[in-house]
Tab-separated table of C-alpha atoms and ligand atoms in Angstrom:
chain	number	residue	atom	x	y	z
I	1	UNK	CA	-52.729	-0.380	24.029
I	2	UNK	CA	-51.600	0.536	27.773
I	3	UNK	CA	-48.454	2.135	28.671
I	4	UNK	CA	-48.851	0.333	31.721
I	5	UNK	CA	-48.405	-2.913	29.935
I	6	UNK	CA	-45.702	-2.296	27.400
I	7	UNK	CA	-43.932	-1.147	30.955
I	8	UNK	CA	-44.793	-4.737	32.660
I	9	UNK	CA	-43.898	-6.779	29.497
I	10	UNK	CA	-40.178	-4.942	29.252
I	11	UNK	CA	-39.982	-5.493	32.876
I	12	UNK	CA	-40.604	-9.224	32.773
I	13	UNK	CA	-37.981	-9.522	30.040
I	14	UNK	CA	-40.015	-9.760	26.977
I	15	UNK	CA	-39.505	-8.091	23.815
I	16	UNK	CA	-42.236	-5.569	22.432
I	17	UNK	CA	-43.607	-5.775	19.064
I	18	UNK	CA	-42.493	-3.636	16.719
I	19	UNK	CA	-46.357	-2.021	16.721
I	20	UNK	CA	-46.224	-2.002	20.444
I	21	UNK	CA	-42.591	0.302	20.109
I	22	UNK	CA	-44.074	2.416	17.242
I	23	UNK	CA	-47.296	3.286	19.198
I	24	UNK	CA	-45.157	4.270	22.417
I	25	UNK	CA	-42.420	6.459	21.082
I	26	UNK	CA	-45.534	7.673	18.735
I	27	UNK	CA	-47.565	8.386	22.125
I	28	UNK	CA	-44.657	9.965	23.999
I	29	UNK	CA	-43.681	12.077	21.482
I	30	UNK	CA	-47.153	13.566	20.935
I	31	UNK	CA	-47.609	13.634	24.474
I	32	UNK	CA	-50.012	11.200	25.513
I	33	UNK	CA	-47.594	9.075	27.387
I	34	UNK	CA	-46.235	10.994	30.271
I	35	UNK	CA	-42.508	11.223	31.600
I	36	UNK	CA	-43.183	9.156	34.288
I	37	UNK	CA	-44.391	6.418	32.289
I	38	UNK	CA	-41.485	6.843	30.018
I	39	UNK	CA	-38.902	6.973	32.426
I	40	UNK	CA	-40.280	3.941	33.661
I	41	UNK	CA	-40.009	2.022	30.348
I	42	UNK	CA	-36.547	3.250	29.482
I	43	UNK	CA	-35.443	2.119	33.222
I	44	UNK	CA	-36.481	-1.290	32.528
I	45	UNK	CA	-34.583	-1.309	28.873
I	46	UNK	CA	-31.604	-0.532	30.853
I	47	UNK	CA	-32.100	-3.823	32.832
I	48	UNK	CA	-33.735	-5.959	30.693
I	49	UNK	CA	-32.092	-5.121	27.274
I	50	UNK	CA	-33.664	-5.556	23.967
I	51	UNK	CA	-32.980	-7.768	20.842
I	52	UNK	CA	-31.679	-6.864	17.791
I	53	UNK	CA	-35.072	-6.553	15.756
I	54	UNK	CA	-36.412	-4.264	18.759
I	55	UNK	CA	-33.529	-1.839	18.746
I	56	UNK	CA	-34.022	-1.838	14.873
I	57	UNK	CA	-37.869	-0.722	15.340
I	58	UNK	CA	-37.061	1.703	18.012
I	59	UNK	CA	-34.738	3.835	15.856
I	60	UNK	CA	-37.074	3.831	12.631
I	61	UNK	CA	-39.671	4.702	14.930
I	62	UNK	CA	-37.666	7.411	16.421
I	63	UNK	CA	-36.205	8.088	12.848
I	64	UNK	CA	-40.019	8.643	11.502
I	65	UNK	CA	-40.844	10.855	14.468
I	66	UNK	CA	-39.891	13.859	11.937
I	67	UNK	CA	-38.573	14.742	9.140
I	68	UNK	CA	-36.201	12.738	6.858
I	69	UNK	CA	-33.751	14.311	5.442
I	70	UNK	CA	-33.523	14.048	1.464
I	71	UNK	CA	-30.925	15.604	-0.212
I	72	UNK	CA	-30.102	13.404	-3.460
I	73	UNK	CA	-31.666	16.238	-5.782
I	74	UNK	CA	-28.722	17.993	-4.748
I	75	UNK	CA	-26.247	15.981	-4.665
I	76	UNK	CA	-25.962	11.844	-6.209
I	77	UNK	CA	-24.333	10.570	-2.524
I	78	UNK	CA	-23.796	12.006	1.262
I	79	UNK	CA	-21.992	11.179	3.437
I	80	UNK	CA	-21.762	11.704	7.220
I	81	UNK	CA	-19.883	10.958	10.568
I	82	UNK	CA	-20.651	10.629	14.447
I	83	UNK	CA	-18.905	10.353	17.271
I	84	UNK	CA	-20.307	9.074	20.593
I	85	UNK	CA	-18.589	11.671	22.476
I	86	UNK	CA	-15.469	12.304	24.036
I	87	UNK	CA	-13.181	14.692	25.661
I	88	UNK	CA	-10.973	16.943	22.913
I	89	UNK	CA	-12.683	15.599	20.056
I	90	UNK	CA	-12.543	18.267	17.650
I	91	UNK	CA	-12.136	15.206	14.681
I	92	UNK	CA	-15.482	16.502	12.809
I	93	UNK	CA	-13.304	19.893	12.528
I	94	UNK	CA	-10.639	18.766	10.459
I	95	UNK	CA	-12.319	15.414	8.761
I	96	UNK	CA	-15.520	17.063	7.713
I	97	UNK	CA	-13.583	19.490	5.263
I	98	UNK	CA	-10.673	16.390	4.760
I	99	UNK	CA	-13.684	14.709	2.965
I	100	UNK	CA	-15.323	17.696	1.492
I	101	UNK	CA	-12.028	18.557	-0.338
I	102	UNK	CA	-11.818	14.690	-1.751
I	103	UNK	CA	-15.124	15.846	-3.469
I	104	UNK	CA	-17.740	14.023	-0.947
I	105	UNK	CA	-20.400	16.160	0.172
I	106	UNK	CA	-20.555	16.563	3.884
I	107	UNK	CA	-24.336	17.657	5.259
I	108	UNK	CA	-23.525	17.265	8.848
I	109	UNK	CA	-25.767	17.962	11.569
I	110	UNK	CA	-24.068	17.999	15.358
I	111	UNK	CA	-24.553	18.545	18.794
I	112	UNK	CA	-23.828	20.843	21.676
I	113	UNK	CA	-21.403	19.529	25.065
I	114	UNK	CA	-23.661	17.084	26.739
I	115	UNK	CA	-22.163	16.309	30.052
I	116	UNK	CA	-18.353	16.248	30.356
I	117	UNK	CA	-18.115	15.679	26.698
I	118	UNK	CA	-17.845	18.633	23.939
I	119	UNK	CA	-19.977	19.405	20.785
I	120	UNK	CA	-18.998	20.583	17.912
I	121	UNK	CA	-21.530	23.247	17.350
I	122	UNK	CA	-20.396	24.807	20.751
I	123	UNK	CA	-16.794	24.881	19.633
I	124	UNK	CA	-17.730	26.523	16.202
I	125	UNK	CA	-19.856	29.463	17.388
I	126	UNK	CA	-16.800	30.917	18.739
I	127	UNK	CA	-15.751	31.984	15.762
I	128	UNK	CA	-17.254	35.708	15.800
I	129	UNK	CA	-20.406	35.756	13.503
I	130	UNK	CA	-20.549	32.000	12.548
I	131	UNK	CA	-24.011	30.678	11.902
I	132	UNK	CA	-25.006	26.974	13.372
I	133	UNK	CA	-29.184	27.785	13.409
I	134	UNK	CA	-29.187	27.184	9.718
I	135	UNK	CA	-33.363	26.579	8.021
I	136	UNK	CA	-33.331	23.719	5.933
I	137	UNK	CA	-32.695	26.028	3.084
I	138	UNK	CA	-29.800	27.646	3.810
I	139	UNK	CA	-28.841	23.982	5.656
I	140	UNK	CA	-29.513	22.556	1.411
I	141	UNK	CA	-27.809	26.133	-0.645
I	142	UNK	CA	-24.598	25.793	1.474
I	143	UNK	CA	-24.424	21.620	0.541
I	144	UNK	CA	-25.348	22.626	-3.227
I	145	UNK	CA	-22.420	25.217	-3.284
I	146	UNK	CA	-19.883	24.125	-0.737
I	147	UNK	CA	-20.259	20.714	-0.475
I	148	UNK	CA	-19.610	21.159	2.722
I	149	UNK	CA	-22.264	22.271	5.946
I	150	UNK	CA	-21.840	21.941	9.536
I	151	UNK	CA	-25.340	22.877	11.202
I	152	UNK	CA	-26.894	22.423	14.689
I	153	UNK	CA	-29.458	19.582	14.889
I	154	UNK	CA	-32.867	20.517	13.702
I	155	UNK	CA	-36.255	20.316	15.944
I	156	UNK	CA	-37.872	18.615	13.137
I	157	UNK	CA	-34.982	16.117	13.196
I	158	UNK	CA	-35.745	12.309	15.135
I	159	UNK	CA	-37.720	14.779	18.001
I	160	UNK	CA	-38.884	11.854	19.774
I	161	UNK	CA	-35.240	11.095	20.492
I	162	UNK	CA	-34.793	14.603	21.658
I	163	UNK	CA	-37.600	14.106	24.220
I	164	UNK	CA	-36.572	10.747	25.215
I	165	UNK	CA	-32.847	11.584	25.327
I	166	UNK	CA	-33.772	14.658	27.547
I	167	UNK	CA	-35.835	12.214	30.232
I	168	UNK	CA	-32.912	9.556	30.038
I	169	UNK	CA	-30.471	12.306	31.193
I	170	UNK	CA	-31.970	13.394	34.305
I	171	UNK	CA	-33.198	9.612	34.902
I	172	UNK	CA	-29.956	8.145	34.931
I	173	UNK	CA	-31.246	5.549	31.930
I	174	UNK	CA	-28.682	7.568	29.577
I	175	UNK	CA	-26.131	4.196	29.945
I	176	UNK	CA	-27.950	1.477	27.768
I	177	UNK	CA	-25.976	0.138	24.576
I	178	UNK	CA	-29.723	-0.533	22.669
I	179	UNK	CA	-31.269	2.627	23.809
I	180	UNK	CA	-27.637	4.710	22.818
I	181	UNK	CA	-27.869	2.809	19.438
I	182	UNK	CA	-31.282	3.278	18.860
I	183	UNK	CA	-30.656	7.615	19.829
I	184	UNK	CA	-27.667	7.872	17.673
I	185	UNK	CA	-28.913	6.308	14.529
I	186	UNK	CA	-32.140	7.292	14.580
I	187	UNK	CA	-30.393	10.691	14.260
I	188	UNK	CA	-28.363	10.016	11.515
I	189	UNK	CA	-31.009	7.510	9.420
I	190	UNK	CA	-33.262	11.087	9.606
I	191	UNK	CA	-30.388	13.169	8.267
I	192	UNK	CA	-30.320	11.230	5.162
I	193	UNK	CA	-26.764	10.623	4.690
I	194	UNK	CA	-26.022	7.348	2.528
I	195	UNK	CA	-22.534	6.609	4.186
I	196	UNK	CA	-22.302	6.928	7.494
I	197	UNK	CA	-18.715	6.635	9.648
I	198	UNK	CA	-18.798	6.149	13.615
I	199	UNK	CA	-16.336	6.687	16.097
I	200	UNK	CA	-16.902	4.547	19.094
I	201	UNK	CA	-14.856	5.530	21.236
I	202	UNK	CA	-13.886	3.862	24.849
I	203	UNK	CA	-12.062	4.761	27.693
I	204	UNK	CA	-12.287	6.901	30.903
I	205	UNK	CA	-13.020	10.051	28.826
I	206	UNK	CA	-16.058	8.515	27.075
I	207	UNK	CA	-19.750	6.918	28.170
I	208	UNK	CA	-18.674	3.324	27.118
I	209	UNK	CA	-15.840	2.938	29.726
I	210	UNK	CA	-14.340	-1.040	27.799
I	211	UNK	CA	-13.470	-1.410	24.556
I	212	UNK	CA	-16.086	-4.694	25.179
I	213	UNK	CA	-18.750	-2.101	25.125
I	214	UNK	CA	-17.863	-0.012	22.503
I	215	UNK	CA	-17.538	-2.866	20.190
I	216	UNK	CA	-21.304	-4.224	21.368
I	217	UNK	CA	-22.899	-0.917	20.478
I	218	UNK	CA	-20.101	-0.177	17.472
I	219	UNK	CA	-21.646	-3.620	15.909
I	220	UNK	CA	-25.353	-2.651	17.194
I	221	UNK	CA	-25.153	0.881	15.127
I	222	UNK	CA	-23.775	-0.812	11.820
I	223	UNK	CA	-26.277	-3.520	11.983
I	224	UNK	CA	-29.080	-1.218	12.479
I	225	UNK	CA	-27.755	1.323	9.926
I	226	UNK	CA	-26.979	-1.983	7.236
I	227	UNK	CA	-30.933	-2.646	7.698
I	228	UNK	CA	-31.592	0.555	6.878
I	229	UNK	CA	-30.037	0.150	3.994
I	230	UNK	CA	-27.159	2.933	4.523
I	231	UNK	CA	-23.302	1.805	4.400
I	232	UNK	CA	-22.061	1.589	7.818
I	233	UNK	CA	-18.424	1.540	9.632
I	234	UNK	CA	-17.143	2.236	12.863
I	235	UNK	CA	-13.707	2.605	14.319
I	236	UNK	CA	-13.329	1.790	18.105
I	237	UNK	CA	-11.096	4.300	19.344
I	238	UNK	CA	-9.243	5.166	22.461
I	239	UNK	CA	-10.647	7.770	25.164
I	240	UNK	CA	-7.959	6.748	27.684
I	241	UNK	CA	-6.926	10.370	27.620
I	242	UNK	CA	-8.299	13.650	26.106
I	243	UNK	CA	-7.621	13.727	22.105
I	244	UNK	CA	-4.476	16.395	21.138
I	245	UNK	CA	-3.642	18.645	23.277
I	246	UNK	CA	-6.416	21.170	23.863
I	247	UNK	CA	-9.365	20.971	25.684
I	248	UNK	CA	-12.398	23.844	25.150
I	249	UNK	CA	-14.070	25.059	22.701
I	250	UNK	CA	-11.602	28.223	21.088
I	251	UNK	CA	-8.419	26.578	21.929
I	252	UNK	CA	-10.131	23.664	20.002
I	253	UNK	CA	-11.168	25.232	16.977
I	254	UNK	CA	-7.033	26.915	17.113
I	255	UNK	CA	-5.998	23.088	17.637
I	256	UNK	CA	-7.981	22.137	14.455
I	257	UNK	CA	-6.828	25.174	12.131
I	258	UNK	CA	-3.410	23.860	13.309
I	259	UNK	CA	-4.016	20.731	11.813
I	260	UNK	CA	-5.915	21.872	9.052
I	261	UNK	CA	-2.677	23.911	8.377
I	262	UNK	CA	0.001	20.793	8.616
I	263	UNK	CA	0.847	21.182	11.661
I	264	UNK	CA	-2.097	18.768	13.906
I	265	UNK	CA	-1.605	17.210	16.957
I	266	UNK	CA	-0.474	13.302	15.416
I	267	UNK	CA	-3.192	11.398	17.555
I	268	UNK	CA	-5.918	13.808	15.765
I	269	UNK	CA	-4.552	13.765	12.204
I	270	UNK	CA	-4.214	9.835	12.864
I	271	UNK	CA	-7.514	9.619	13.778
I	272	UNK	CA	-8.960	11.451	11.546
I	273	UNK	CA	-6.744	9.677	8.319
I	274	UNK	CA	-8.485	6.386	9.769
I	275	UNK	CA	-12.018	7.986	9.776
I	276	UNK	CA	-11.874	9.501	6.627
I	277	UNK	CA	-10.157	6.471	5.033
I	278	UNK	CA	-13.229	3.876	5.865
I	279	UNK	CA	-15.980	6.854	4.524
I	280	UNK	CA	-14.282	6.771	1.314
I	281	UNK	CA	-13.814	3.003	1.223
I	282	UNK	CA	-17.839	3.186	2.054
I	283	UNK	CA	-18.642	5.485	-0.824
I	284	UNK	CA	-16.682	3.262	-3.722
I	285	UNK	CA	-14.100	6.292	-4.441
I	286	UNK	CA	-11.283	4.390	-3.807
I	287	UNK	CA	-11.308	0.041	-3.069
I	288	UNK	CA	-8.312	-0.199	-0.797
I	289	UNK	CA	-7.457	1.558	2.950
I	290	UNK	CA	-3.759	2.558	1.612
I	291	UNK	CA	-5.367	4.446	-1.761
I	292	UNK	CA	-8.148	6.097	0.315
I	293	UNK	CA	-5.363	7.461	2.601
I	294	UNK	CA	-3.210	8.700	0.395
I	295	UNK	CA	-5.876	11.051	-0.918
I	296	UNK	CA	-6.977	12.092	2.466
I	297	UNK	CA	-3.751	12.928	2.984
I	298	UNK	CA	-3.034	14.655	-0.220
I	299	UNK	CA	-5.900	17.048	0.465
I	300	UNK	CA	-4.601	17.915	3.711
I	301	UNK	CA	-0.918	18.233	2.722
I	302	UNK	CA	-1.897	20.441	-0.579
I	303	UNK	CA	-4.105	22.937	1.484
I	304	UNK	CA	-7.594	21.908	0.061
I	305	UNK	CA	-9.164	20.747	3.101
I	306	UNK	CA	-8.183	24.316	4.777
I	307	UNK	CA	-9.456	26.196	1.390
I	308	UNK	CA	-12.773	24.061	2.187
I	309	UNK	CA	-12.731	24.798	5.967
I	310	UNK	CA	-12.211	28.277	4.700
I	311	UNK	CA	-15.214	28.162	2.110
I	312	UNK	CA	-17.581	26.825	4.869
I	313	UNK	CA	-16.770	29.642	7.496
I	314	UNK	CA	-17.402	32.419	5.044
I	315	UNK	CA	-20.537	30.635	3.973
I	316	UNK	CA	-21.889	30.599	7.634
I	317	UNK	CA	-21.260	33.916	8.221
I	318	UNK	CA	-18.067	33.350	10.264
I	319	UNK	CA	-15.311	36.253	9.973
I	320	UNK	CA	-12.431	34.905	8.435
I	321	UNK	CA	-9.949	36.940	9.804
I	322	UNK	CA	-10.617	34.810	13.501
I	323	UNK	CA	-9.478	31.967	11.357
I	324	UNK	CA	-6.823	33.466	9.156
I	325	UNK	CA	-5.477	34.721	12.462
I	326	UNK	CA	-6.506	32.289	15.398
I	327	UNK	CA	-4.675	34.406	18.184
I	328	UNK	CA	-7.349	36.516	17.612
I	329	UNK	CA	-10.240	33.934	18.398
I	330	UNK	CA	-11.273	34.460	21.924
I	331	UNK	CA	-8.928	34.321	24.622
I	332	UNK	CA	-9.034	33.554	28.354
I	333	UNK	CA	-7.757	36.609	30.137
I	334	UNK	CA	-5.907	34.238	33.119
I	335	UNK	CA	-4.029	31.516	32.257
I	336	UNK	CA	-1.941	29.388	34.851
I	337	UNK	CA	0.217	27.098	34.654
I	338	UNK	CA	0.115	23.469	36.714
I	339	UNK	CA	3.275	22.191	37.228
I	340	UNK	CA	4.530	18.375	36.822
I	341	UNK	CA	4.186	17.066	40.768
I	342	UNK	CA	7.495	15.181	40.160
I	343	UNK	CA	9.572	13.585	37.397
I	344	UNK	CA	8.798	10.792	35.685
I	345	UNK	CA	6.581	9.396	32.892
I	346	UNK	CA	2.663	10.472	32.213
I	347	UNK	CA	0.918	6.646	33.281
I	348	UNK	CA	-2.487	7.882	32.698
I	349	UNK	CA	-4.611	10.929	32.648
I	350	UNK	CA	-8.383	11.000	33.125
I	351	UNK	CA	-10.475	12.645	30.510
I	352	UNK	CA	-13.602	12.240	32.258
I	353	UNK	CA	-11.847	14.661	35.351
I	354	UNK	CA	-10.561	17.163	32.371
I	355	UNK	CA	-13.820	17.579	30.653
I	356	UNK	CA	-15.354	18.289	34.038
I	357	UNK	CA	-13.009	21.262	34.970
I	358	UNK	CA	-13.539	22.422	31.500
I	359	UNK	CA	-17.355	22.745	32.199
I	360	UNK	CA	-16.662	23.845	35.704
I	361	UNK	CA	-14.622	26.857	34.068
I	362	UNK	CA	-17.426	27.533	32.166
I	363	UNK	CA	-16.952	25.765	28.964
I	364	UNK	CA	-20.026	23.679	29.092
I	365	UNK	CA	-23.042	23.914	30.781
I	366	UNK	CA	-24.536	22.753	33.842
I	367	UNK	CA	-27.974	23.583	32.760
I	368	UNK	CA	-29.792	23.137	29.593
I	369	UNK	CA	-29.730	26.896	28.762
I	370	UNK	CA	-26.379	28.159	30.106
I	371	UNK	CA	-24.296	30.310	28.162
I	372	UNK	CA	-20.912	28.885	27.643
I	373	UNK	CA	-17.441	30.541	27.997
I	374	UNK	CA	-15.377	29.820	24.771
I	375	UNK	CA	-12.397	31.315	26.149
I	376	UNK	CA	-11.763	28.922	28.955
I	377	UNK	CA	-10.476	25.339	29.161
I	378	UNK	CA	-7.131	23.545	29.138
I	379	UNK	CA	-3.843	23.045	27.131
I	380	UNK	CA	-1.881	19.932	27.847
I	381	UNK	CA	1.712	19.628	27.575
I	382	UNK	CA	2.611	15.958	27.857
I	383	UNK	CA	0.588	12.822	26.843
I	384	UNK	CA	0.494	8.882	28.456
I	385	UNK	CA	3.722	7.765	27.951
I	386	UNK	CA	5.953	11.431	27.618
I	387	UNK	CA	8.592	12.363	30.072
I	388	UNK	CA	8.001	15.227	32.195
I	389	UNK	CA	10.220	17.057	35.104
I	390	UNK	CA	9.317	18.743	38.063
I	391	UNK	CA	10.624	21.672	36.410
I	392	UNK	CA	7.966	22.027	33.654
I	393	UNK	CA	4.273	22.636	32.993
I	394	UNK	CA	1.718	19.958	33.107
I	395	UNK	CA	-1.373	22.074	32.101
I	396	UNK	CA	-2.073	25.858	31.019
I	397	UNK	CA	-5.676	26.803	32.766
I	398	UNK	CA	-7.150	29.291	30.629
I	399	UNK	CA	-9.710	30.413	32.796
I	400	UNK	CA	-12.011	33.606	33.158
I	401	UNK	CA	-10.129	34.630	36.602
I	402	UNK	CA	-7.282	33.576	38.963
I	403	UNK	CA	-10.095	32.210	41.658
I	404	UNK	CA	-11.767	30.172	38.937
I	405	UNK	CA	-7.984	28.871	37.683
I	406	UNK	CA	-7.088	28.065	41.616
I	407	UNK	CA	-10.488	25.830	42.027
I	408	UNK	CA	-9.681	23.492	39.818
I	409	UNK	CA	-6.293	23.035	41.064
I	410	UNK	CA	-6.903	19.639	43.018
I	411	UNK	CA	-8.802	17.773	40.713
I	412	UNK	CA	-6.174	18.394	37.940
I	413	UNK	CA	-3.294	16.928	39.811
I	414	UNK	CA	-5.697	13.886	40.846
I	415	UNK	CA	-6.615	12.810	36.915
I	416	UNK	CA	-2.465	12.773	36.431
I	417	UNK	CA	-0.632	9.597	37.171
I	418	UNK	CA	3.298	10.078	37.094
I	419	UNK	CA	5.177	6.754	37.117
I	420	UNK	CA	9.482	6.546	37.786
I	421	UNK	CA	9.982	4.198	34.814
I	422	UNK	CA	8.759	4.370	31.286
I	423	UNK	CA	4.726	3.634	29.951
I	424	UNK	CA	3.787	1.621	27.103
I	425	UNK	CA	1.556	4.498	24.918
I	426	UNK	CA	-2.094	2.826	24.434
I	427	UNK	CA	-3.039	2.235	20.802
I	428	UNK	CA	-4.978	4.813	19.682
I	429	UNK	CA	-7.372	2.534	16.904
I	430	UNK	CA	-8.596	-0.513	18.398
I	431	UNK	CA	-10.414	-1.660	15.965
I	432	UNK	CA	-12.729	-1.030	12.513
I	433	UNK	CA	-16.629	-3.025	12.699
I	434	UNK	CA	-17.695	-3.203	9.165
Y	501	URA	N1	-25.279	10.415	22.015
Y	501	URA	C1	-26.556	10.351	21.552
Y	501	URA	O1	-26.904	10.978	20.564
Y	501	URA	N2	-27.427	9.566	22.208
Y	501	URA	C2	-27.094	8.844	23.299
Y	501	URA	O2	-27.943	8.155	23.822
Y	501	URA	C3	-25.762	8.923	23.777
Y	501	URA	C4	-24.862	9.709	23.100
């Protein structure tokens, strides 16, 4: 085969075989096929689109790149959750020991920011001495004894997607709802989990910008996860503005002890019930949404999920007392305040603006290997449809120094929209794909 002609058959519109797909990601990922060619290919995917059967073949043969995770001699079922990224999205924090404490073991492997958008391995390492670079044993002891294990994504895991996902960022092919579906679940297929939950979320804080397109790829991912033979959900969720209050990555992790502790931000503990509910509807624990709640909700009322939150720190190597006392965690050493322009009701706020002047205080990075501030970001005060006078805060900056805090100034005030009479709140859940 020619790489050459696999490029001119995608550009004409055809679909590829599914030997023709395994023998390109094969030959990319072992180098043979260049970026060039590559970029090529995944440009004309973007364009041309591909079935169902080919996105299927292209995530088991990115799946199959590596290693696949098997963990049933440790425990009988996993289960896991993704979310395709989104501005204040610390849900993994509280809903990964949520399910842990309902007795469902959580092996979950996540990402670092990419773009505008946080990662949950970011916001964890800022609790002093907490361990994400986990090998595959410790990654398979802390499952065994916690039940619970939040690690960074392994090399070994779906690598072809790691080269391929690295080319499509810098060759603007990221925005594809096959080649997203195919990245994601090849991911999560390799990390073995037999229940899988997805939050697809939509909205101007998230890469699928209509909740049109988050349903396409929402239905896309279950399909491809159903043929797999894993039990698949997805909620579509709401990215029209940044999730709770706090944006970056220690005044996230306080936002999620918070919640963990009973006293959560309502749009994150409301996510997260909805989340948590599906997985356990997926794994047969309980056969009806208002039963599987209930229990969620038990274990976060009764303290277990923080006891489990608790277990998983000290098993990582995290010092407790950051999270016993999350003042301590670290802290900005300027932090501003941006005033409401005028009275009025919050109409809209942009997430996509926020989570760039998060990473432009330094809470993300610009390039692959920056270091990231974990002090800085943003505390909202008032969400779409809340009241707000002239009088009050709109925003605490929490930034590393009063210049930094003053930059950012303008392009705060732009991603607010104050209206004079009242705003219909957007519905957080806009749907479940099962
Ligand atoms: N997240 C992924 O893992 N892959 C994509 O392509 C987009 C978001």
């Amino acid at each position: 085969m020619r790489a050459v002609d696999l490029i001119a058959k995608k550009r004409d519109g055809a679909a590829l075989s599914r030997d023709e797909i395994r023998w390109l990601i094969a030959s990319y990922a072992n180098g043979t096929i260049p970026d060039y060619q590559m970029s090529a290919w995944a440009m004309a995917v973007v364009w041309r689109g591909m079935d169902d059967r080919e996105t299927a073949d292209l995530t088991m043969a990115m799946a199959e790149s590596g290693d696949m995770l098997d963990l049933h001699d440790l425990v009988p079922l996993t289960v896991d959750k993704h979310s395709t990224g989104g501005v204040g999205d610390k849900t993994t924090l509280l809903l990964a020991p949520m399910i842990a404490a309902v007795g469902l073991p959580m092996a979950k492997m996540s990402g670092r920011g990419l773009g505008f958008s946080g990662g949950t391995v970011d916001k964890l390492e800022s609790i002093p001495g907490l361990r994400t670079n986990l090998s595959a044993e410790e990654f398979r002891h802390a499952l065994s004894t916690v039940g619970l294990v939040i690690a960074a994504q392994s090399g070994d895991l779906a690598p072809a997607d790691k080269k391929l996902y690295a080319l499509r960022d810098v060759t603007a092919t990221v925005e594809s709802i096959p080649l997203i579906a195919a990245s994601v679940m090849s991911k999560k297929l390799a990390a073995g989990a037999d229940c899988i939950i997805l939050d697809v979320k939509y909205g101007s804080g998230a890469f699928m910008h209509t909740p049109e397109a988050a349903r396409t790829l929402a239905q896309t991912m279950v399909a491809i996860g159903k043929h797999a033979g894993r039990r698949v959900a997805a909620t579509i969720s709401s990215m029209q503005q940044p999730l709770g209050f706090a944006i970056g990555n220690a005044l996230e992790v306080r936002e999620a002890i918070a919640a963990l502790r009973g006293h959560g931000p309502d749009d994150l503990v409301e996510l997260c019930l909805t989340l948590g509910t599906q997985l356990v509807r997926l794994t047969g624990l309980r056969d009806n949404d208002a039963a599987a709640r209930s229990l969620l909700q038990e274990a976060l009322t009764s303290g277990a999920a923080w006891q489990r939150f608790v277990q998983m720190i000290a098993h990582q190597g995290g010092d407790l007392r950051f999270i016993e006392e999350p003042e301590l965690l670290p802290t900005a050493p300027v932090q501003l305040n941006l005033m409401a322009p005028q009275s009025g009701y919050v109409a809209a706020i942009d997430g996509q603006a926020l989570g760039t002047v998060c990473n432009q205080l330094g809470g993300g990075r610009q390039r692959k290997d920056d270091r990231i501030d974990s002090r800085v970001g943003l505390v909202l005060y008032a969400k779409v449809g809340d009241a707000v006078n002239n009088d009050m805060p709109l925003v605490t900056i929490h930034a590393a120094s009063i210049p930094d805090a003053e930059r950012v100034i303008p392009q705060l005030r732009a991603a607010y929209q104050i209206a004079s009479s009242p705003v219909a709140v957007p519905p957080l859940i806009e749907e479940i794909v099962r």
